[in-house]
mmCIF file of C-alpha atoms in Angstrom:
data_model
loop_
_atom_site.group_PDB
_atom_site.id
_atom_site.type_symbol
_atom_site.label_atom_id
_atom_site.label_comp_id
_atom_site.label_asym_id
_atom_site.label_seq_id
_atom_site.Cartn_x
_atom_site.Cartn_y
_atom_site.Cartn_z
ATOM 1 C CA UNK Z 275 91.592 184.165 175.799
ATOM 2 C CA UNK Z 276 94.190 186.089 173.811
ATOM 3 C CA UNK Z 277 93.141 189.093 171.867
ATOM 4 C CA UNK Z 278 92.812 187.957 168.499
ATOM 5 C CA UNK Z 279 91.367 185.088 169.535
ATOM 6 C CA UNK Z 280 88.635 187.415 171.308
ATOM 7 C CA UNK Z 281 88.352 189.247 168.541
ATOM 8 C CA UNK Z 282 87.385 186.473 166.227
ATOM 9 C CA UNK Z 283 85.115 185.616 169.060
ATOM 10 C CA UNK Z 284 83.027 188.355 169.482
ATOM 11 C CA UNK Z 285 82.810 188.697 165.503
ATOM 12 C CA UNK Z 286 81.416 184.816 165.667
ATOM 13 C CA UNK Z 287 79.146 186.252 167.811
ATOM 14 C CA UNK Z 288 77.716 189.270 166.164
ATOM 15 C CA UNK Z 289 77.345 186.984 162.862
ATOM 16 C CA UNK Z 290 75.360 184.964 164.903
ATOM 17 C CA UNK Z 291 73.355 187.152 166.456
ATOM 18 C CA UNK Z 292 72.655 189.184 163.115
ATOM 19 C CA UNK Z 293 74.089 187.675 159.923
ATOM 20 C CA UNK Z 294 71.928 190.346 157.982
ATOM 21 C CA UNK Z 295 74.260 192.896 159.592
ATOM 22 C CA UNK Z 296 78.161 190.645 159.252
ATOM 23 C CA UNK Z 297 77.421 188.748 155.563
ATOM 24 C CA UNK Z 298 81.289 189.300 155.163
ATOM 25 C CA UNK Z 299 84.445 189.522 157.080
ATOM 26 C CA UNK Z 300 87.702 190.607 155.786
ATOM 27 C CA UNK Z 301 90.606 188.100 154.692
ATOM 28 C CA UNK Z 302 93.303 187.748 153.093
ATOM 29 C CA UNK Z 303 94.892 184.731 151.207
ATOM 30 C CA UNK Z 304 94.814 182.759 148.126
ATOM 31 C CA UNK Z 305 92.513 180.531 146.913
ATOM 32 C CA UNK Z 306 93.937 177.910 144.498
ATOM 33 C CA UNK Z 307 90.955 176.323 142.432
ATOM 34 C CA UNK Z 308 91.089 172.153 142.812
ATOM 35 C CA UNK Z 309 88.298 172.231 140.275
ATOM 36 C CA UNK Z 310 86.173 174.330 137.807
ATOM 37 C CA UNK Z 311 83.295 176.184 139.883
ATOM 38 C CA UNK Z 312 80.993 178.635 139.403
ATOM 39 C CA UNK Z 313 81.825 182.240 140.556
ATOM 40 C CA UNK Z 314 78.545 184.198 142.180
ATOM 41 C CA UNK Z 315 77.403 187.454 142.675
ATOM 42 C CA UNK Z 316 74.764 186.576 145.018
ATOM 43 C CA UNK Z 317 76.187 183.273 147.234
ATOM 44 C CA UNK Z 318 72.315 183.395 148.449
ATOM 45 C CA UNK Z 319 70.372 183.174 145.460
ATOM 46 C CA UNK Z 320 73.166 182.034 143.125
ATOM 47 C CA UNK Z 321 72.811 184.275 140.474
ATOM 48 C CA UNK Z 322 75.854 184.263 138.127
ATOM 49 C CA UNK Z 323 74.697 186.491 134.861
ATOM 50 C CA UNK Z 324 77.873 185.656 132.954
ATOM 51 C CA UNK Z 325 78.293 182.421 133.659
ATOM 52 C CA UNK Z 326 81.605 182.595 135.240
ATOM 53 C CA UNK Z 327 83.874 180.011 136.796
ATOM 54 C CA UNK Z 328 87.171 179.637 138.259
ATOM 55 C CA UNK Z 329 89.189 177.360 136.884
ATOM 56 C CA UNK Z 330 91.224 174.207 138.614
ATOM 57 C CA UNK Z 331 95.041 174.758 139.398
ATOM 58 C CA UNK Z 332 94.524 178.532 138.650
ATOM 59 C CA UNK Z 333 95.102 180.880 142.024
ATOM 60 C CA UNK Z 334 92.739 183.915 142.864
ATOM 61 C CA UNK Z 335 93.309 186.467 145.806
ATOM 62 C CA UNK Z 336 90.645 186.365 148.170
ATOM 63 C CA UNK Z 337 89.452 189.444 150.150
ATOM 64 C CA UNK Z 338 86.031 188.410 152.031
ATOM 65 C CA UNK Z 339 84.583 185.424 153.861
ATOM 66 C CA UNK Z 340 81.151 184.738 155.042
ATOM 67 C CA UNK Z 341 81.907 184.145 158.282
ATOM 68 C CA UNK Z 342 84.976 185.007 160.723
ATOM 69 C CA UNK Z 343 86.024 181.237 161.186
ATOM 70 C CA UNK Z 344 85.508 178.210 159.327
ATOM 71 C CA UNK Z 345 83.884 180.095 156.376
ATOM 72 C CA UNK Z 346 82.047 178.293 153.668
ATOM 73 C CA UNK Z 347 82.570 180.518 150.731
ATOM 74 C CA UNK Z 348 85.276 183.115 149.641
ATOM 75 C CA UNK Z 349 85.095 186.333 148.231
ATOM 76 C CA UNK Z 350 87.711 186.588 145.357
ATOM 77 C CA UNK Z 351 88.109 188.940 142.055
ATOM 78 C CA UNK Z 352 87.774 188.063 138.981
ATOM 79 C CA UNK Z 353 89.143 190.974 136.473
ATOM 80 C CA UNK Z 354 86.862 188.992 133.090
ATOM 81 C CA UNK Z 355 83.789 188.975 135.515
ATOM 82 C CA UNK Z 356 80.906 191.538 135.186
ATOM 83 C CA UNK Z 357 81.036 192.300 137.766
ATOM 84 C CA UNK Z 358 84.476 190.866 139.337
ATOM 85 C CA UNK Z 359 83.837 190.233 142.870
ATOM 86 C CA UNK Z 360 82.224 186.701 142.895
ATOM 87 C CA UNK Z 361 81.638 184.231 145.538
ATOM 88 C CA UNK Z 362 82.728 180.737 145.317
ATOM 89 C CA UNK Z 363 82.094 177.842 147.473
ATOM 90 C CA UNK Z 364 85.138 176.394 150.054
ATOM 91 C CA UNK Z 365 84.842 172.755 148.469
ATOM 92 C CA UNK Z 366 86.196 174.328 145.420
ATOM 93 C CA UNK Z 367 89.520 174.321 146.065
ATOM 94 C CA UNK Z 368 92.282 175.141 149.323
ATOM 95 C CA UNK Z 369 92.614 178.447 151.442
ATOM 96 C CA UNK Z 370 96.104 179.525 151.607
ATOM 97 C CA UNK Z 371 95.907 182.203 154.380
ATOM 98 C CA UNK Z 372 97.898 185.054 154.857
ATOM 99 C CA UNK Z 373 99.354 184.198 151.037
ATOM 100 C CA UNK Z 374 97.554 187.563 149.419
ATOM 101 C CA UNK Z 375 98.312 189.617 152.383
ATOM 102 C CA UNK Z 376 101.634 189.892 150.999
ATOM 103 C CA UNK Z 377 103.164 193.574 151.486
ATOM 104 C CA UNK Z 378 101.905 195.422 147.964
ATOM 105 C CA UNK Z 379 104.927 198.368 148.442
ATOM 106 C CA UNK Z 380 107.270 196.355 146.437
ATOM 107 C CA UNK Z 381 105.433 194.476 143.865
ATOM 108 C CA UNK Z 382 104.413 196.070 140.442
ATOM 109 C CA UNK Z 383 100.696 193.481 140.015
ATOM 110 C CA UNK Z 384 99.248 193.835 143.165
ATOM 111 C CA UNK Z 385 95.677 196.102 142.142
ATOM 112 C CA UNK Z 386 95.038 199.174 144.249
ATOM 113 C CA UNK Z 387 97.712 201.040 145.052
ATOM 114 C CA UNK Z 388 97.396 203.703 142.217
ATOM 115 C CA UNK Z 389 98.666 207.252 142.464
ATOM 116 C CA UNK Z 390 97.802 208.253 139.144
ATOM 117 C CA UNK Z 391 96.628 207.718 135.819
ATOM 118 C CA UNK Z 392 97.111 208.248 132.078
ATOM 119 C CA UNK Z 393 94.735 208.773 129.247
ATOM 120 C CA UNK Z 394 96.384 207.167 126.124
ATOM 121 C CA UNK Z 395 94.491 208.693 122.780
ATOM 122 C CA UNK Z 396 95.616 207.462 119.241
ATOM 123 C CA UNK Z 397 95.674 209.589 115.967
ATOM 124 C CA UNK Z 398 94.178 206.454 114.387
ATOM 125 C CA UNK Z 399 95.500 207.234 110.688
ATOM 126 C CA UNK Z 400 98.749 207.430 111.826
ATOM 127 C CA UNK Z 401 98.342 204.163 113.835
ATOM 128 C CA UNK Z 402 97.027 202.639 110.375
ATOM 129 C CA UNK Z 403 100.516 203.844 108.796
ATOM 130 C CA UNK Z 404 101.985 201.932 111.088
ATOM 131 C CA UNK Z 405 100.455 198.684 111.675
ATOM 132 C CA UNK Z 406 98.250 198.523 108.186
ATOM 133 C CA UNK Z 407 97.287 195.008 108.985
ATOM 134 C CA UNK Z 408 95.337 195.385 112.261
ATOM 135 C CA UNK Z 409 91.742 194.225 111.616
ATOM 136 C CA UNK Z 410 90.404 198.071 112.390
ATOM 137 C CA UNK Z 411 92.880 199.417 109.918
ATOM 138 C CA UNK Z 412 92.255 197.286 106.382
ATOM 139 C CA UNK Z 413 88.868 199.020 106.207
ATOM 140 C CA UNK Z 414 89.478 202.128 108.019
ATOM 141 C CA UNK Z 415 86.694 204.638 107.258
ATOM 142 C CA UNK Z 416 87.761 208.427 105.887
ATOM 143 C CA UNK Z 417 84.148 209.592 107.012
ATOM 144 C CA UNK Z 418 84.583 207.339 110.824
ATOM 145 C CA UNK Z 419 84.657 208.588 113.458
ATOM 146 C CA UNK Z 420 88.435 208.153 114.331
ATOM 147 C CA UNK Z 421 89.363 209.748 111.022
ATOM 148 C CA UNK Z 422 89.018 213.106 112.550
ATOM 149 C CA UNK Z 423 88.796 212.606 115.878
ATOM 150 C CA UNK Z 424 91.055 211.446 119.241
ATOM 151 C CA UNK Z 425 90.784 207.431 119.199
ATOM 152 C CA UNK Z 426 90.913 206.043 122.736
ATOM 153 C CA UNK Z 427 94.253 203.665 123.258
ATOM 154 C CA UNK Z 428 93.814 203.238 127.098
ATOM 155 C CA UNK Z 429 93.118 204.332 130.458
ATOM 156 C CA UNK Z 430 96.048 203.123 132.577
ATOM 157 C CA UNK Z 431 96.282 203.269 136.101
ATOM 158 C CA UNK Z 432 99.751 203.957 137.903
ATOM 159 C CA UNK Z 433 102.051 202.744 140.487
ATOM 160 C CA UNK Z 434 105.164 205.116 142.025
ATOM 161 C CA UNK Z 435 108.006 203.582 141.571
ATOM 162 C CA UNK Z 436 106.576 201.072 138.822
ATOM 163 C CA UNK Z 437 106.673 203.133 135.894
ATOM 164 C CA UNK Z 438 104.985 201.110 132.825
ATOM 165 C CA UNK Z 439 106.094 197.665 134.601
ATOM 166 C CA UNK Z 440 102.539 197.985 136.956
ATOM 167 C CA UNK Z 441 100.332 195.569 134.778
ATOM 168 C CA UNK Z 442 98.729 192.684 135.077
ATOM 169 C CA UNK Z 443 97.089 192.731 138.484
ATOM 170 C CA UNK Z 444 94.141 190.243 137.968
ATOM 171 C CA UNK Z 445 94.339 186.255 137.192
ATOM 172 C CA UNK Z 446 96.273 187.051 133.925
ATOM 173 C CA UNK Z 447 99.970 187.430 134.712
ATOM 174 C CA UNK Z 448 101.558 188.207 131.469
ATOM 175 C CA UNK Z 449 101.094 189.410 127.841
ATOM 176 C CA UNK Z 450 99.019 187.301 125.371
ATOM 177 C CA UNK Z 451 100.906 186.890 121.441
ATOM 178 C CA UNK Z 452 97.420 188.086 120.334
ATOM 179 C CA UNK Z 453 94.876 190.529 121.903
ATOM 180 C CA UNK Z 454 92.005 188.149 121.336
ATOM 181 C CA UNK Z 455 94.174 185.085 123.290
ATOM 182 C CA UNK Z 456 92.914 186.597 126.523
ATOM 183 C CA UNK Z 457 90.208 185.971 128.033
ATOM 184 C CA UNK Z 458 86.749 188.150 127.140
ATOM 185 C CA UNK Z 459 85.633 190.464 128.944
ATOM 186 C CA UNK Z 460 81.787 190.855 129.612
ATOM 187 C CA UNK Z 461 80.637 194.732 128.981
ATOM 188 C CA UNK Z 462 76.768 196.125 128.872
ATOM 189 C CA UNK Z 463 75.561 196.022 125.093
ATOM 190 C CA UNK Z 464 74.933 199.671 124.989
ATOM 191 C CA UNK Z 465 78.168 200.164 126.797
ATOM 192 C CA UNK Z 466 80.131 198.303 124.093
ATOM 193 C CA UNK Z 467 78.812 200.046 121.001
ATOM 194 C CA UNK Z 468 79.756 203.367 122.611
ATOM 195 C CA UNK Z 469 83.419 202.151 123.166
ATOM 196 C CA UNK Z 470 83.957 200.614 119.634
ATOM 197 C CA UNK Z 471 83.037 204.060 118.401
ATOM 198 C CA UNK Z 472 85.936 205.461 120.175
ATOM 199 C CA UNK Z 473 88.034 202.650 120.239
ATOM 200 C CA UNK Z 474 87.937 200.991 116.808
ATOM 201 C CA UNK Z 475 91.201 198.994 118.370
ATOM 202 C CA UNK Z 476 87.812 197.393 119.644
ATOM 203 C CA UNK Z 477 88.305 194.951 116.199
ATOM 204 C CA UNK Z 478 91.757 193.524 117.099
ATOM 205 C CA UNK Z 479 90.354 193.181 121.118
ATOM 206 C CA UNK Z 480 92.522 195.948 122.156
ATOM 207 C CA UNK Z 481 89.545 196.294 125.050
ATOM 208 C CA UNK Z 482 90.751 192.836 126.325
ATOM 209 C CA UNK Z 483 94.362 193.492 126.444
ATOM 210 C CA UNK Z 484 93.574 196.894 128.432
ATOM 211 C CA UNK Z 485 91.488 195.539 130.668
ATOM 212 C CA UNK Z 486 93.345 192.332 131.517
ATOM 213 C CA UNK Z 487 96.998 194.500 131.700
ATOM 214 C CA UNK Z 488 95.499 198.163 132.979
ATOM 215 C CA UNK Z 489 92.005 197.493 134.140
ATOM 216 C CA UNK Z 490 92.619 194.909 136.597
ATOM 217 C CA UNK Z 491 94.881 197.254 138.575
ATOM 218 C CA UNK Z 492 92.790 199.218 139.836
ATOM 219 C CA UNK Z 493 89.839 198.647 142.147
ATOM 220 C CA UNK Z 494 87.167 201.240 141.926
ATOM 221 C CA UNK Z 495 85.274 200.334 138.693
ATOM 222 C CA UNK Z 496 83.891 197.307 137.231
ATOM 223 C CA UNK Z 497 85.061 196.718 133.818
ATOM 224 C CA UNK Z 498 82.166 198.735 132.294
ATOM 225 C CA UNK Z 499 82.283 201.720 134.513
ATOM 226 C CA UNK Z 500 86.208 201.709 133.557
ATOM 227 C CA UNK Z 501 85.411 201.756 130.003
ATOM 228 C CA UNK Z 502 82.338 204.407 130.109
ATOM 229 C CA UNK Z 503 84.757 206.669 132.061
ATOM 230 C CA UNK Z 504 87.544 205.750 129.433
ATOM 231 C CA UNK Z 505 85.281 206.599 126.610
ATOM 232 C CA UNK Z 506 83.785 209.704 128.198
ATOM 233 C CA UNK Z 507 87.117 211.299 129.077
ATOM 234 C CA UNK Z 508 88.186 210.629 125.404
ATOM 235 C CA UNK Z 509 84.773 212.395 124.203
ATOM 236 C CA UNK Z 510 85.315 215.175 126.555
ATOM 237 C CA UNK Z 511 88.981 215.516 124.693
ATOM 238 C CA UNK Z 512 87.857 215.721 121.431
ATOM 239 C CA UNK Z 513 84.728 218.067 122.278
ATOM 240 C CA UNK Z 514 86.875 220.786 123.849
ATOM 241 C CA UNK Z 515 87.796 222.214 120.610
ATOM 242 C CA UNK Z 516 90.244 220.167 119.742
ATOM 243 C CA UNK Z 517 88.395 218.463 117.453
ATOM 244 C CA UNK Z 518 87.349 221.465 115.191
ATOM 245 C CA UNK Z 519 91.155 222.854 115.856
ATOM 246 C CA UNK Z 520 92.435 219.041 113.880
ATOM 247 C CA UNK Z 521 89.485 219.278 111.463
ATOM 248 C CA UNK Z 522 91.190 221.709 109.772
ATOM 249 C CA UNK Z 523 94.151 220.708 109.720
ATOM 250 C CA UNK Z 524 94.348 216.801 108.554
ATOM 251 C CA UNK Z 525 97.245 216.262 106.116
ATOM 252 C CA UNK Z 526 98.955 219.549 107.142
ATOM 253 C CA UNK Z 527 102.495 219.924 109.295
ATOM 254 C CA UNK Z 528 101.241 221.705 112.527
ATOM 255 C CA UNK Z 529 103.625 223.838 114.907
ATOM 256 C CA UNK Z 530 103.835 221.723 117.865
ATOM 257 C CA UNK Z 531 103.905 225.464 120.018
ATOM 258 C CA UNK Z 532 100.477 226.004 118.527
ATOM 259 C CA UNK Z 533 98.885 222.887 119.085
ATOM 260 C CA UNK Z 534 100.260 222.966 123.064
ATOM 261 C CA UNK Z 535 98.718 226.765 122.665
ATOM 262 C CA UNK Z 536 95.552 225.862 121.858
ATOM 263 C CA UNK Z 537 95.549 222.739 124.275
ATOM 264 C CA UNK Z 538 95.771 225.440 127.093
ATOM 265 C CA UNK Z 539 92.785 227.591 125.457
ATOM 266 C CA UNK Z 540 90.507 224.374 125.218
ATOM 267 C CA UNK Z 541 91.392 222.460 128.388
ATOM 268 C CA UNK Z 542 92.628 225.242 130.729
ATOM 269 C CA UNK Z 543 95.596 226.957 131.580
ATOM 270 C CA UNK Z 544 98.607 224.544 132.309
ATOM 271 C CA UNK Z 545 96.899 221.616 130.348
ATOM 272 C CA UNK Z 546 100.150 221.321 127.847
ATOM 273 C CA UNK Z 547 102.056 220.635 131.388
ATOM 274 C CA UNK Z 548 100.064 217.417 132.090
ATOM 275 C CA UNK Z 549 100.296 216.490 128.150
ATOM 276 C CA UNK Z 550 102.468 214.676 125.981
ATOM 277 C CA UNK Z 551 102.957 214.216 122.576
ATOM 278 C CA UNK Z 552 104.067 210.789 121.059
ATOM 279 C CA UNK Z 553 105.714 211.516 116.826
ATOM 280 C CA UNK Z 554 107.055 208.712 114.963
ATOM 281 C CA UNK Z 555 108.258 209.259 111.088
ATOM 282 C CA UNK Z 556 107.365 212.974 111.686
ATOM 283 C CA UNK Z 557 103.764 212.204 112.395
ATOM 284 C CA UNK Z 558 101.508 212.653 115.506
ATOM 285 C CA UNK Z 559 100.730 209.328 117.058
ATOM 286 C CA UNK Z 560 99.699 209.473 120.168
ATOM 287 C CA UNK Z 561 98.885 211.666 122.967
ATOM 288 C CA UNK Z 562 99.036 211.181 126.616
ATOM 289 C CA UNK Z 563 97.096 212.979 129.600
ATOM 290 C CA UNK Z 564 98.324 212.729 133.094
ATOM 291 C CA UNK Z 565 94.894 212.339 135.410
ATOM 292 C CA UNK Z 566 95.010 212.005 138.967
ATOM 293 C CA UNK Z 567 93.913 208.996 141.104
ATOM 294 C CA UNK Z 568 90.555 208.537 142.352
ATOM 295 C CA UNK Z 569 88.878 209.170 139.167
ATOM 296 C CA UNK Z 570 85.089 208.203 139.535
ATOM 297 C CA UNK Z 571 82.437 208.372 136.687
ATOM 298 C CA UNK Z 572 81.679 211.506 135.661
ATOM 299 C CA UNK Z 573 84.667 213.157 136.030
ATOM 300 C CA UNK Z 574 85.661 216.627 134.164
ATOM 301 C CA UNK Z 575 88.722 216.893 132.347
ATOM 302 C CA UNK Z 576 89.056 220.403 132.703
ATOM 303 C CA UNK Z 577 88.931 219.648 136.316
ATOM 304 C CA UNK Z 578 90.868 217.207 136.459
ATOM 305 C CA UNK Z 579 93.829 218.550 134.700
ATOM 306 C CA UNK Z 580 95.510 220.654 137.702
ATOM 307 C CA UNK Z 581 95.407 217.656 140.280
ATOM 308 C CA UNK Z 582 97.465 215.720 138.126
ATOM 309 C CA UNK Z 583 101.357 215.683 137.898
ATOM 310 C CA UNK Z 584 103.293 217.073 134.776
ATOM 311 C CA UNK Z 585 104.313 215.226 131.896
ATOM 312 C CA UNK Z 586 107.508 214.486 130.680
ATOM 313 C CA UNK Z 587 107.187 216.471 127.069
ATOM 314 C CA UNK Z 588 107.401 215.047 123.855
ATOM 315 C CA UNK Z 589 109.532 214.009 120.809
ATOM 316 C CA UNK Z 590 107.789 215.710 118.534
ATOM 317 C CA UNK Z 591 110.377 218.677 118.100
ATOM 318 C CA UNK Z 592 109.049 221.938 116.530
ATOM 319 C CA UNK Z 593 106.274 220.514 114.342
ATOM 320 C CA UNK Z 594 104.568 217.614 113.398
ATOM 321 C CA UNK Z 595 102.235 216.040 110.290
ATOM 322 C CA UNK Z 596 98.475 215.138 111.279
ATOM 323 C CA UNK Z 597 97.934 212.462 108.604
ATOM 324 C CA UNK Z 598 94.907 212.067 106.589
ATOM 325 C CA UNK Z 599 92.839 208.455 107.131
ATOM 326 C CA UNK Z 600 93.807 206.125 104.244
ATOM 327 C CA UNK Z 601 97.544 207.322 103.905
ATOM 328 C CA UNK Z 602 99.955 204.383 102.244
ATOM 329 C CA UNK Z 603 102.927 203.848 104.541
ATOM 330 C CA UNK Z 604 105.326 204.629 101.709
ATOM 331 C CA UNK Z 605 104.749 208.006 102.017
ATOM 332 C CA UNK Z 606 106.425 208.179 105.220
ATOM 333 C CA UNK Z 607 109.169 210.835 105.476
ATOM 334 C CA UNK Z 608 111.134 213.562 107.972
ATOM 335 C CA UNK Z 609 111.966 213.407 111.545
ATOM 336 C CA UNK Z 610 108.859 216.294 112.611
ATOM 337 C CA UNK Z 611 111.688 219.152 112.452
#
């Protein structure tokens, strides 16, 4: 008997002998859908809380079968799913082995091989000046929440060599013309009024767009763990003084030297290193925090901060505005010199 062949033979055996202890084997492959199915959590019992299906002609990467050889369901991932690892039944569609093993090095939607990550936070009335028309924007609150404080934009996981081309990772290969075009995602109730707190993008489905192009590259988190983390590490931002630093300071031009200062007072020594600052029309955007990989929930930004790599700088040149909520866009002027 050759080796491998052993090898699948004496995992046949152990399945047999205790399935309890082998309920899933390692594959690889992909599993092209010849009809719509249900997707489990439980293959056992069945249980599918969010009622969801794969879909005929559509493809899905499979990483676990039930049994070594001639397995009866598949383990695949689906990024909308809550959570995304579901089973699915072999009569649902054709095994293409070996197709998913496909070496990742190269390839810029492949999930799991991040080295890093970036918090993405919005000065929301500056967003607003921009794109007035966005659904969170033509009733934008002066006493909200993202009037004086951080908004969350993203949490985006990172790929060497990929720059912002690693995207897109799950089922969805390619930008929708309008955030709500892709598929929902299903989050925890509680869960989802906390994130449209701190992401009023929330409105326009800005939560399925980063989910379906960031989310679904990495592997660690189900789509509401990724989105409590997202929403803590934004909270954690805003709460280390930054917020009462900005407070004051809405409508004003702010030296950009003493808003790196006082990043380095609230978030640690080095912090403006592993920040960057994003100006258009003179005005403060965005601003972006390099995070390490391996982030898990609970994770302190302070402590976080000096694992990661530095940033790249900013355009903001010596100063910048930090626009009130509720600013028309005519008023837009300078270059943030």
């Amino acid at each position: 008997m050759k080796p491998s062949g052993f090898k699948a033979f004496l995992c046949l055996l152990l399945w047999l002998g205790n399935p309890s202890a082998a309920m899933a084997v390692p594959t690889g492959g992909t599993f092209t859908a010849l009809r719509d199915c249900p997707a489990y959590v439980s293959k056992n019992k069945q249980t599918n809380p969010d009622a969801a299906r794969i879909t005929a002609g559509e493809a899905y990467p499979v990483f676990e079968a039930d049994r070594p050889e001639d397995a009866r369901w598949y383990r695949l991932r689906l990024p909308a799913a809550n959570p995304p690892e579901r089973w699915v039944s072999r009569d649902c569609g054709r095994l293409e082995p070996g197709a998913a093993a496909e070496p990742s090095a190269e390839r810029c939607d492949v999930a799991g091989p991040v080295d890093a990550y970036v918090l993405a936070l919005s000065w929301e009335p500056a967003f607003c000046e921009l794109k007035p028309d966005k659904a969170e924007c033509r009733h934008a609150d002066p006493a909200a929440y993202p009037a004086r404080h951080f908004s969350l934009h993203g949490l985006w996981p990172n790929k060497s060599g990929c720059g912002t081309d690693y995207g897109f990772c799950g089922e969805v290969k390619r930008p929708r013309r309008d955030f709500c075009d892709y598929p929902p995602i299903t989050l925890d109730p509680a869960g989802k009024t906390a994130l449209a707190e701190v992401m009023p993008g929330t409105a326009s489905c800005l939560e399925r767009h980063e989910w379906h192009k960031h989310g679904t590259c990495q592997t660690a988190m189900s789509s509401d763990a990724y989105f409590a983390l997202a929403a803590d590490l934004t909270r954690q931002f805003n709460g280390s003084d930054i917020a009462d630093f900005i407070a004051d300071r809405i409508g004003r031009t702010i030296r950009t030297e003493e808003f790196l200062a006082r990043l380095d007072a609230a978030l640690g020594k080095g912090a403006r290193d592993r920040i960057s600052l994003d100006c258009e029309h003179g005005m403060l955007v965005e601003i972006r925090v390099n995070l390490p990989p391996g982030l898990e929930p609970g994770a302190r930004l302070g402590s976080l901060l000096p694992l990661a790599g530095k940033s790249g700088g900013s355009n903001c040149g010596s100063r910048f505005r930090l626009d009130p909520m509720g600013q028309p866009p005519s008023t837009r002027t300078g270059t943030g010199e």
